Coordinates of C-alpha atoms in Angstrom, one line a residue:
M12 CA -56.7 31.7 -25.9
A13 CA -53.4 30.4 -24.5
K14 CA -54.4 26.8 -25.3
T15 CA -55.3 27.8 -28.9
S16 CA -51.9 29.5 -29.4
V17 CA -50.1 26.5 -28.1
H18 CA -52.1 24.2 -30.4
W19 CA -51.3 26.3 -33.5
F20 CA -47.6 26.5 -32.5
R21 CA -47.4 22.7 -32.1
K22 CA -49.2 22.3 -35.5
A23 CA -46.8 24.7 -37.2
V24 CA -43.8 22.8 -35.8
W25 CA -45.3 19.5 -36.9
L26 CA -46.0 20.8 -40.4
T27 CA -42.5 22.3 -40.7
A28 CA -40.9 19.1 -39.5
S29 CA -43.0 17.0 -42.0
F30 CA -42.0 19.3 -44.8
A31 CA -38.3 19.2 -43.9
T32 CA -38.2 15.4 -43.7
L33 CA -40.1 15.2 -47.0
L34 CA -37.6 17.5 -48.7
A35 CA -34.6 15.5 -47.3
S36 CA -36.1 12.3 -48.7
L37 CA -36.9 13.8 -52.0
S38 CA -33.3 15.0 -52.3
A39 CA -32.2 11.4 -51.8
L40 CA -34.7 10.0 -54.2
S41 CA -33.9 12.6 -56.9
A42 CA -30.6 10.7 -57.4
W43 CA -32.7 8.1 -59.2
V44 CA -33.8 10.6 -61.8
S45 CA -31.5 11.8 -64.6
P46 CA -30.6 15.5 -64.5
V47 CA -31.0 15.4 -68.3
W48 CA -34.7 15.8 -67.7
C49 CA -34.1 18.7 -65.2
R50 CA -30.6 19.9 -64.7
W51 CA -31.5 21.4 -61.3
L52 CA -32.0 17.9 -59.9
G53 CA -28.2 17.6 -59.7
V54 CA -28.1 20.6 -57.5
F55 CA -31.0 19.3 -55.4
T56 CA -29.1 16.2 -54.5
L57 CA -26.1 18.3 -53.4
G58 CA -28.4 19.8 -50.7
Y59 CA -29.0 16.4 -49.1
P60 CA -26.7 16.8 -46.0
V61 CA -28.1 20.3 -45.2
L62 CA -31.6 19.1 -45.6
M63 CA -30.9 16.0 -43.5
L64 CA -29.5 18.2 -40.7
S65 CA -32.4 20.6 -40.9
A66 CA -34.8 17.7 -40.7
F67 CA -33.0 16.2 -37.7
L68 CA -33.2 19.5 -35.7
L69 CA -36.9 19.9 -36.5
V70 CA -37.8 16.3 -35.7
V71 CA -36.0 16.8 -32.3
F72 CA -38.0 20.0 -31.7
N73 CA -41.2 18.2 -32.8
L74 CA -40.4 15.5 -30.3
L75 CA -40.1 18.1 -27.5
V76 CA -43.4 20.0 -28.3
W77 CA -45.8 17.4 -29.8
R78 CA -44.6 13.8 -29.6
K79 CA -48.1 12.5 -30.4
R80 CA -47.9 13.4 -34.1
L81 CA -44.2 12.5 -34.6
W82 CA -45.1 9.4 -36.7
L83 CA -45.7 11.4 -39.9
P84 CA -42.3 13.3 -40.1
L85 CA -40.6 10.0 -39.3
L86 CA -42.4 8.1 -42.0
L87 CA -41.6 10.8 -44.5
W88 CA -38.0 10.7 -43.4
L89 CA -37.4 7.0 -44.1
P90 CA -36.0 7.3 -47.6
G91 CA -33.6 10.0 -46.5
L92 CA -32.5 8.0 -43.5
Y93 CA -31.9 5.0 -45.7
A94 CA -29.7 7.0 -48.0
L95 CA -27.6 8.1 -45.0
G96 CA -26.0 4.7 -45.1
T97 CA -24.6 5.5 -48.5
Y98 CA -23.6 9.1 -47.8
A99 CA -21.9 8.4 -44.5
P100 CA -21.8 4.7 -43.8
Y101 CA -20.7 3.2 -40.5
N102 CA -19.2 -0.3 -40.8
F103 CA -17.4 -2.3 -38.1
S104 CA -14.0 -3.7 -38.8
Q105 CA -14.0 -6.7 -41.1
S106 CA -11.5 -9.4 -42.1
A107 CA -10.8 -10.9 -45.5
T108 CA -13.0 -13.8 -46.4
S109 CA -10.4 -15.2 -48.7
K110 CA -6.6 -15.6 -48.9
D111 CA -6.8 -14.1 -52.4
T112 CA -6.9 -10.3 -51.9
L113 CA -6.4 -7.1 -53.8
R114 CA -5.4 -3.7 -52.7
V115 CA -6.9 -1.0 -55.0
M116 CA -6.5 2.7 -54.9
T117 CA -8.1 5.5 -56.9
Y118 CA -6.3 8.8 -56.9
N119 CA -6.7 12.1 -58.8
V120 CA -3.0 12.8 -58.9
F121 CA -3.4 16.4 -60.1
F122 CA -0.6 16.2 -62.7
W123 CA 1.5 14.2 -60.3
S124 CA 1.6 17.1 -57.8
W125 CA 2.9 19.3 -60.6
Q126 CA 5.8 16.9 -61.1
E127 CA 7.3 17.7 -57.8
R128 CA 10.7 16.0 -57.0
D129 CA 12.5 15.4 -53.7
G130 CA 16.2 15.9 -53.1
N131 CA 17.0 12.6 -54.9
G132 CA 15.1 13.6 -58.0
L133 CA 12.2 11.2 -57.2
S134 CA 8.5 11.9 -56.9
P135 CA 7.2 12.1 -53.3
M136 CA 3.7 11.2 -54.6
A137 CA 5.0 8.2 -56.4
R138 CA 6.9 7.1 -53.3
Y139 CA 3.7 7.4 -51.2
I140 CA 1.8 5.3 -53.7
A141 CA 4.5 2.6 -53.8
N142 CA 4.7 2.5 -50.0
R143 CA 0.9 1.7 -49.8
R144 CA 1.7 -1.5 -51.8
P145 CA -1.4 -1.4 -54.1
D146 CA -2.1 -4.0 -56.8
I147 CA -4.0 -1.5 -59.0
V148 CA -4.1 2.3 -59.0
F149 CA -6.7 4.2 -61.0
V150 CA -5.3 7.6 -61.8
Q151 CA -6.9 10.8 -63.2
E152 CA -5.3 14.1 -64.2
A153 CA -2.2 12.0 -64.7
Y154 CA -0.3 14.1 -67.2
S155 CA 3.5 14.0 -66.8
D156 CA 6.3 14.5 -69.3
P157 CA 8.2 11.3 -70.3
S158 CA 11.4 12.3 -68.5
F159 CA 9.6 12.8 -65.2
E160 CA 7.8 9.5 -65.6
K161 CA 11.0 7.6 -66.5
K162 CA 13.3 9.1 -63.9
A163 CA 11.1 10.2 -61.0
M164 CA 8.3 7.7 -61.0
R165 CA 9.2 4.3 -62.5
P166 CA 12.1 3.5 -60.3
L167 CA 9.9 3.7 -57.3
F168 CA 7.0 1.7 -58.8
Q169 CA 9.2 -1.0 -60.2
K170 CA 10.7 -1.7 -56.7
V171 CA 7.2 -2.9 -55.6
G172 CA 6.3 -4.6 -58.8
L173 CA 4.1 -1.9 -60.3
N174 CA 5.5 -2.4 -63.8
H175 CA 2.6 -1.5 -66.0
Y176 CA 1.5 2.1 -66.4
V177 CA -0.8 3.3 -69.2
T178 CA -2.8 6.5 -69.5
I179 CA -5.1 7.5 -72.3
Q180 CA -5.2 11.2 -73.4
M181 CA -8.4 13.1 -73.3
E182 CA -8.6 16.7 -74.6
N183 CA -7.3 18.2 -71.3
D184 CA -6.8 15.1 -69.2
Q185 CA -5.1 11.8 -68.9
V186 CA -7.0 8.9 -67.3
G187 CA -5.3 5.5 -66.8
I188 CA -4.0 2.8 -64.6
L189 CA -0.9 1.7 -62.7
T190 CA -0.8 -2.0 -61.9
R191 CA 1.4 -5.1 -61.2
Y192 CA -0.7 -7.1 -63.6
P193 CA 0.1 -7.3 -67.4
I194 CA -2.3 -5.2 -69.5
L195 CA -3.7 -7.3 -72.3
D196 CA -5.9 -4.7 -74.0
Y197 CA -7.3 -1.2 -73.3
G198 CA -9.5 1.4 -74.8
R199 CA -11.7 4.4 -74.2
I200 CA -15.4 4.5 -73.5
E201 CA -16.8 7.1 -75.9
M202 CA -18.6 9.9 -74.1
P203 CA -20.0 13.3 -75.2
S204 CA -17.4 15.4 -73.2
K205 CA -13.8 15.3 -74.6
N206 CA -12.3 16.9 -71.6
N207 CA -13.2 14.0 -69.3
G208 CA -14.2 10.4 -69.7
A209 CA -13.5 6.8 -68.9
T210 CA -11.0 4.2 -70.0
W211 CA -11.0 0.4 -69.7
F212 CA -8.1 -2.1 -69.2
R213 CA -8.1 -5.9 -69.5
L214 CA -5.7 -7.2 -66.8
L215 CA -4.2 -10.7 -66.6
R216 CA -3.9 -11.8 -62.9
A217 CA -3.1 -15.4 -63.7
K218 CA -3.5 -17.8 -66.5
G219 CA -7.2 -17.8 -67.4
D220 CA -7.9 -15.1 -64.8
T221 CA -8.6 -11.7 -66.2
L222 CA -10.0 -8.6 -64.7
L223 CA -11.7 -5.6 -66.4
A224 CA -10.6 -2.4 -64.7
V225 CA -12.4 0.9 -65.6
S226 CA -10.8 4.2 -64.7
V227 CA -13.3 7.1 -64.6
H228 CA -13.1 10.9 -64.6
L229 CA -16.5 12.4 -65.1
Q230 CA -17.3 16.0 -66.1
S231 CA -15.9 18.5 -63.7
V232 CA -17.9 21.5 -62.6
G233 CA -15.3 23.9 -64.0
L234 CA -15.2 26.3 -61.0
S235 CA -12.3 28.7 -61.2
E236 CA -10.2 29.3 -58.2
H237 CA -12.1 32.6 -57.8
D238 CA -15.4 30.7 -57.9
R239 CA -14.2 28.2 -55.3
E240 CA -13.0 31.0 -53.0
G241 CA -16.4 32.7 -53.5
Y242 CA -18.2 29.4 -52.6
S243 CA -16.1 29.1 -49.5
D244 CA -16.9 32.7 -48.5
L245 CA -20.6 32.1 -49.1
T246 CA -20.7 29.1 -46.9
R247 CA -18.9 31.0 -44.1
G248 CA -20.9 34.2 -44.6
R249 CA -17.9 36.3 -45.6
E250 CA -18.9 37.2 -49.2
E251 CA -18.1 40.9 -49.8
G252 CA -19.9 43.3 -52.1
G253 CA -23.4 43.1 -50.6
L254 CA -26.5 41.1 -51.6
T255 CA -26.2 41.9 -55.3
N256 CA -22.8 40.3 -55.6
T257 CA -23.8 37.4 -53.4
H258 CA -26.8 36.8 -55.6
R259 CA -24.7 37.0 -58.8
M260 CA -22.1 34.6 -57.4
S261 CA -24.7 32.1 -56.2
R262 CA -26.5 32.1 -59.6
R263 CA -23.2 31.5 -61.5
I264 CA -22.0 28.7 -59.2
L265 CA -25.4 27.0 -59.1
G266 CA -25.7 27.3 -62.9
Q267 CA -22.4 25.6 -63.4
L268 CA -23.2 22.9 -61.0
A269 CA -26.5 22.2 -62.8
N270 CA -25.0 22.2 -66.3
A271 CA -22.2 19.8 -65.2
S272 CA -24.6 17.4 -63.6
A273 CA -26.6 17.1 -66.8
V274 CA -23.4 16.2 -68.7
R275 CA -22.4 13.6 -66.0
A276 CA -25.9 12.1 -66.3
V277 CA -25.2 11.3 -70.0
Q278 CA -21.7 9.9 -69.1
A279 CA -23.2 7.8 -66.4
K280 CA -25.7 6.3 -68.9
K281 CA -22.7 5.4 -71.1
L282 CA -20.9 3.8 -68.2
H283 CA -24.1 1.8 -67.3
D284 CA -24.4 0.6 -70.9
F285 CA -20.8 -0.6 -70.8
L286 CA -21.3 -2.4 -67.5
V287 CA -24.4 -4.1 -68.8
A288 CA -22.5 -5.3 -71.9
H289 CA -19.8 -6.8 -69.7
R290 CA -22.2 -8.2 -67.0
G291 CA -20.8 -11.4 -65.5
E292 CA -17.2 -10.4 -65.8
R293 CA -14.8 -9.5 -62.9
I294 CA -15.0 -5.7 -62.9
I295 CA -13.5 -3.0 -60.7
L296 CA -14.5 0.6 -61.6
A297 CA -13.1 3.6 -59.8
G298 CA -12.2 7.2 -60.2
D299 CA -13.2 10.9 -59.8
F300 CA -17.0 11.1 -60.3
N301 CA -17.1 14.8 -59.4
D302 CA -20.3 13.9 -57.7
T303 CA -21.4 12.8 -54.2
P304 CA -22.7 9.4 -53.2
I305 CA -26.2 10.8 -53.5
S306 CA -26.2 11.4 -57.2
F307 CA -27.4 10.0 -60.5
P308 CA -23.9 8.7 -61.7
H309 CA -23.4 6.9 -58.4
H310 CA -26.9 5.4 -58.6
M311 CA -26.4 4.2 -62.2
V312 CA -23.1 2.5 -61.6
G313 CA -24.5 1.1 -58.3
R314 CA -27.2 -0.7 -60.2
E315 CA -24.6 -3.0 -61.6
L316 CA -21.7 -2.9 -59.1
T317 CA -21.2 -2.7 -55.3
D318 CA -20.0 0.6 -53.7
A319 CA -16.9 -0.5 -51.8
F320 CA -17.0 2.4 -49.3
R321 CA -20.7 1.8 -48.6
T322 CA -19.8 -1.8 -47.7
A323 CA -16.6 -1.3 -45.8
G324 CA -16.0 2.4 -45.2
R325 CA -16.9 4.7 -42.3
G326 CA -18.1 8.3 -42.1
L327 CA -18.2 11.2 -44.5
S328 CA -14.5 10.8 -45.5
R329 CA -14.2 13.8 -47.9
T330 CA -11.9 13.1 -50.9
F331 CA -11.9 16.7 -52.3
N332 CA -9.8 18.7 -50.0
R333 CA -10.1 22.3 -51.1
H334 CA -12.0 25.2 -49.5
S335 CA -15.3 24.3 -47.8
M336 CA -16.3 21.5 -50.1
V337 CA -16.5 18.6 -47.6
V338 CA -17.6 15.9 -50.1
R339 CA -16.6 12.4 -51.2
I340 CA -16.5 12.6 -55.0
D341 CA -14.1 9.7 -55.6
H342 CA -15.7 6.3 -55.6
L343 CA -14.7 2.6 -56.1
F344 CA -17.1 -0.1 -57.2
C345 CA -16.7 -3.8 -57.8
S346 CA -18.6 -6.7 -59.2
S347 CA -20.0 -9.5 -57.0
H348 CA -16.8 -11.5 -57.6
F349 CA -15.2 -9.3 -54.8
M350 CA -16.0 -8.6 -51.2
P351 CA -14.7 -5.2 -49.9
Y352 CA -13.5 -5.6 -46.3
R353 CA -11.6 -2.4 -45.7
A354 CA -12.0 1.1 -47.3
E355 CA -10.4 4.3 -46.2
V356 CA -9.7 7.8 -47.4
D357 CA -6.2 8.8 -46.5
D358 CA -6.6 12.5 -45.5
Q359 CA -3.0 12.8 -44.2
V360 CA -1.4 13.4 -47.6
A361 CA -1.6 16.7 -49.4
F362 CA 0.0 16.0 -52.7
S363 CA -3.2 16.7 -54.7
D364 CA -6.5 18.5 -54.3
H365 CA -7.9 15.0 -53.8
Y366 CA -7.2 12.5 -51.1
P367 CA -6.7 8.9 -52.3
L368 CA -9.4 6.2 -51.6
I369 CA -7.9 2.9 -50.8
V370 CA -9.9 -0.4 -50.7
D371 CA -9.0 -3.9 -49.8
L372 CA -10.9 -6.6 -51.6
A373 CA -11.3 -10.3 -51.0
V374 CA -11.5 -12.3 -54.2
K375 CA -14.4 -14.8 -54.0
A376 CA -13.7 -18.4 -55.0
P377 CA -15.3 -19.2 -58.5

């Protein structure tokens, strides 16, 4: 009787571990499928880190109680393990492969930190950006009044050669670029959402050397401050009001996440079409995707371009810094003309609800 009980216990652990690893892998693979077909896929991909952690614990338990049958959970886990290199990569230090390099930053500037000024009437956020000596800065939520831009920002930028600053107005947003290179042309990539979107800029690095820069701000989830605090309480088990209120809050938040993921899927398809139309050109695309590295928008852009953080970054490196949302939702991609050799999220600055992502690129010889 005891042997039979042990056998069934081992079998239950094995089946549970197999199911957990399968779910983790399906979560990773679901990033390849558009949430337009099923909006809940966008929520399923968000569960990837939790599912991976659960799978890891169960695989370890399986290893302890029934090592003989461990091959199946491990086999089912392979797609999930492969995606871990995108979600939380680990790269060793690299050096530039060329003397021709670029420093690129993407930053959701949150209305330039509500146009904060220091004692000298200058913007601390603009000072920080200038001190990092970027060549190109992709900005989102970049609204500022002309006076603030002229007096508090431009003097700092011009000292380091960042003389060209253009944003394009969305309905409730401004997405644009700050750069040391002349802007030859620019425009907007038409998308279904008018609140968010993408803009493109043709930059002149040198005579005959142009670069297509695409600044992106995809559909936000639209969680209110109350919703975000509710999400934080839910993740920490502090939600008040009993099970009914918890259930209502969960349904509302999950519904908003699902709806936003479906909109971003359409926007991602538009971005992909734009990239295909400009295939072969020097391209850098960056911005606030409002989605994790395991997502359909990330997958669609990654079909044409290289994820710089996947190639040269390290760890989870959250870029959204509010509440319990430990996620990297700001991304930077480049064409094969560039080699990322350093990528970091600077989590020591608190001007915005996002941290800046900074990437150093080596420009490959033609």
